[in-house]
Amino acid sequence: MECYYLSMRKKELALIVIDRLKKEYPLSDCTLDYDDAWKLLISVRLAAQCTDERVNQIVPSLYEKYPTISSIADADVADIEAIVRPCGLGKSKARDIVACMKMLRDVFDNKVPDTMEELLSLPGVGRKSANLILGDVYGKPAIVTDTHAIRLSNRIGLVDNIKEPTKVEMALRKIIPPEEGNELCHRLVDHGRAVCTARTTPHCEICCLADICKKNY
C-alpha cells in the first residue's frame, strides 16, 4: 500500500513539475547546435565533460574540413583529435567519432538509426546520447539523464537518492508521461543552470518549485 501511495504521489508531483517548468521555460530546447542527426551524435559525444557552448564553438571547424559522414569516417583519428582537443579527452572522443561515422556509413547507409538498440551499437553512444537522438530528432519518448536531470530529480523528490543515470531514467519513465519526458529534461537543464545550481547555493527564493520541493521539507 505504501509503495502504491508513493508511486501515485510521485506521478502527481511530476505533473506539477512539468506544468510549472513549461510556464517558466516555454522555449526550452537542446543547446547543442546541429542541422543533421549525425552532427548531433558528434556534438553530444564532444559534450562529455565539456560545455555545450564550447562544443558549439569547435564543431564548425570540424565540418568545414570534414563536411560529410564519409569524410570523417575516412579521416585520420589524429587529425580529428587536433580539432576537437579543446573539448577535452580529445584522443578517445576522436577515436569514437571516426568509428561511429564509419559504422553509420558502412552499416546504416549514412542514416542515424531510430531505435535504442541500434543507437547503442554505435561506438561512443550511450543511453544519454541515444535518448537525445530519439527525442530531439525522431520525436520518440525519451528521458535524457544528464547531471542536471539527476541532481534536480533527487532534490525535488521525483527519485530518491538515485545517482546512476540508467536507474534515474527508468525511475522517471514510471512517473512521467512518455510524451513529456524529452522536453522536461531540456527544462531541467535550463532550471539547473539558472536556479537549481550545482556549484553555488540553489536559488530557492526564486524557484517556481520551492513550495513542492523535497529539499525544503
Coordinates of C-alpha atoms in Angstrom, one line a residue, residues 8-183:
M8 CA 1.0 8.0 -7.0
R9 CA 2.5 10.9 -5.1
K10 CA 5.5 11.0 -7.4
K11 CA 3.3 10.9 -10.5
E12 CA 1.3 13.8 -9.2
L13 CA 4.4 15.7 -8.3
A14 CA 5.8 15.0 -11.8
L15 CA 2.7 16.5 -13.4
I16 CA 3.1 19.7 -11.3
V17 CA 6.8 20.0 -12.1
I18 CA 6.1 19.5 -15.8
D19 CA 3.4 22.2 -15.8
R20 CA 5.4 24.8 -13.8
L21 CA 8.6 24.3 -15.8
K22 CA 6.6 24.6 -19.1
K23 CA 5.4 28.0 -18.0
E24 CA 8.9 29.0 -16.7
Y25 CA 10.8 27.8 -19.8
P26 CA 8.4 27.6 -22.7
L27 CA 11.1 27.6 -25.4
S28 CA 13.5 25.0 -23.9
D29 CA 15.4 23.1 -26.5
C30 CA 18.7 21.3 -27.0
T31 CA 21.5 23.8 -26.6
L32 CA 23.9 21.9 -29.0
D33 CA 23.9 23.4 -32.5
Y34 CA 23.2 20.9 -35.3
D35 CA 21.4 20.7 -38.6
D36 CA 21.6 16.9 -39.1
A37 CA 21.2 13.9 -36.8
W38 CA 24.8 12.7 -37.3
K39 CA 26.1 16.1 -36.2
L40 CA 24.1 15.9 -33.0
L41 CA 25.7 12.5 -32.4
I42 CA 29.2 14.0 -32.7
S43 CA 28.3 17.1 -30.6
V44 CA 26.8 15.0 -27.7
R45 CA 30.0 12.9 -27.7
L46 CA 32.1 16.0 -27.5
A47 CA 29.9 17.5 -24.8
A48 CA 31.0 14.8 -22.3
Q49 CA 32.8 16.8 -19.5
C50 CA 32.6 19.9 -21.7
T51 CA 30.1 22.7 -22.0
D52 CA 27.7 22.9 -24.9
E53 CA 28.9 26.4 -25.6
R54 CA 32.5 25.2 -26.1
V55 CA 31.3 22.3 -28.4
N56 CA 29.3 24.8 -30.5
Q57 CA 32.5 26.9 -30.9
I58 CA 34.5 23.9 -32.1
V59 CA 32.3 21.9 -34.4
P60 CA 32.2 24.5 -37.3
S61 CA 35.9 24.0 -37.8
L62 CA 35.4 20.2 -37.9
Y63 CA 32.6 20.4 -40.5
E64 CA 34.5 22.9 -42.6
K65 CA 37.3 20.4 -43.1
Y66 CA 35.1 17.3 -42.9
P67 CA 31.6 18.1 -44.2
T68 CA 30.2 14.6 -44.6
I69 CA 29.8 11.3 -42.7
S70 CA 32.2 9.6 -45.2
S71 CA 34.9 12.3 -44.9
I72 CA 35.0 11.9 -41.2
A73 CA 34.9 8.1 -41.5
D74 CA 38.0 8.3 -43.8
A75 CA 39.9 10.8 -41.6
D76 CA 42.9 10.1 -39.6
V77 CA 42.0 10.0 -35.9
A78 CA 44.9 12.3 -35.1
D79 CA 43.6 15.0 -37.4
I80 CA 40.1 14.8 -35.8
E81 CA 41.8 14.9 -32.4
A82 CA 43.7 18.1 -33.3
I83 CA 40.4 19.9 -34.0
V84 CA 38.3 18.6 -31.0
R85 CA 41.1 18.7 -28.4
P86 CA 39.7 21.9 -26.8
C87 CA 36.7 19.9 -25.8
G88 CA 38.9 17.6 -23.6
L89 CA 39.5 13.9 -23.8
G90 CA 40.5 14.5 -27.4
K91 CA 42.0 11.2 -28.2
S92 CA 39.1 9.0 -27.0
K93 CA 36.5 11.3 -28.5
A94 CA 38.2 11.5 -31.8
R95 CA 38.5 7.7 -31.9
D96 CA 34.8 7.2 -31.1
I97 CA 33.7 9.9 -33.6
V98 CA 35.6 8.3 -36.5
A99 CA 34.5 4.8 -35.6
C100 CA 30.9 6.0 -35.2
M101 CA 30.9 7.6 -38.6
K102 CA 32.4 4.5 -40.2
M103 CA 29.6 2.4 -38.8
L104 CA 26.9 4.9 -39.9
R105 CA 28.3 4.8 -43.4
D106 CA 29.1 1.1 -43.7
V107 CA 26.2 -0.4 -41.7
F108 CA 23.4 2.1 -41.7
D109 CA 23.7 3.6 -45.2
N110 CA 24.6 7.1 -43.8
K111 CA 21.4 7.3 -41.8
V112 CA 21.3 7.7 -38.0
P113 CA 19.2 4.8 -36.7
D114 CA 15.9 5.4 -34.8
T115 CA 15.9 2.6 -32.2
M116 CA 17.6 2.4 -28.9
E117 CA 19.2 -0.9 -29.7
E118 CA 20.8 0.3 -32.9
L119 CA 21.9 3.6 -31.5
L120 CA 23.7 1.8 -28.6
S121 CA 25.6 -0.3 -31.1
L122 CA 27.4 2.8 -32.3
P123 CA 30.8 3.5 -30.8
G124 CA 30.7 6.1 -28.1
V125 CA 27.0 6.2 -27.9
G126 CA 25.4 5.5 -24.5
R127 CA 21.8 5.8 -23.3
K128 CA 22.0 9.6 -22.8
S129 CA 23.1 10.2 -26.4
A130 CA 20.6 7.7 -27.7
N131 CA 17.7 9.2 -25.8
L132 CA 18.7 12.7 -27.1
I133 CA 18.6 11.4 -30.7
L134 CA 15.3 9.6 -30.2
G135 CA 13.6 12.6 -28.6
D136 CA 15.0 15.5 -30.5
V137 CA 15.5 14.0 -33.9
Y138 CA 12.7 11.4 -34.1
G139 CA 10.2 12.7 -31.6
K140 CA 10.0 9.5 -29.7
P141 CA 9.6 9.1 -25.9
A142 CA 12.9 9.8 -24.3
I143 CA 14.5 10.6 -20.9
V144 CA 17.9 12.2 -21.1
T145 CA 19.5 11.8 -17.7
D146 CA 22.4 14.3 -17.7
T147 CA 23.9 15.8 -14.5
H148 CA 21.1 18.4 -14.2
A149 CA 18.3 15.9 -14.6
I150 CA 19.8 13.6 -12.0
R151 CA 20.5 16.4 -9.5
L152 CA 17.1 18.1 -9.8
S153 CA 15.2 14.8 -9.8
N154 CA 16.7 13.9 -6.5
R155 CA 16.4 17.4 -4.9
I156 CA 12.8 17.8 -6.0
G157 CA 11.8 14.2 -4.9
L158 CA 11.0 12.7 -8.2
V159 CA 13.5 10.0 -7.4
D160 CA 15.0 9.0 -4.0
N161 CA 18.8 9.0 -3.7
I162 CA 19.4 7.5 -7.1
K163 CA 22.5 8.8 -8.9
E164 CA 23.2 6.2 -11.6
P165 CA 21.9 7.6 -14.9
T166 CA 20.2 4.5 -16.2
K167 CA 18.4 3.9 -12.8
V168 CA 17.2 7.5 -12.8
E169 CA 16.0 7.2 -16.3
M170 CA 14.0 4.0 -15.5
A171 CA 12.5 5.6 -12.3
L172 CA 11.4 8.7 -14.2
R173 CA 9.9 6.6 -17.0
K174 CA 7.5 5.2 -14.4
I175 CA 6.1 8.6 -13.4
I176 CA 6.5 10.9 -16.4
P177 CA 4.0 10.7 -19.3
P178 CA 6.0 9.4 -22.3
E179 CA 5.2 12.5 -24.5
E180 CA 6.5 14.9 -21.8
G181 CA 9.9 13.3 -21.0
N182 CA 12.1 14.8 -23.6
E183 CA 11.0 18.4 -23.2

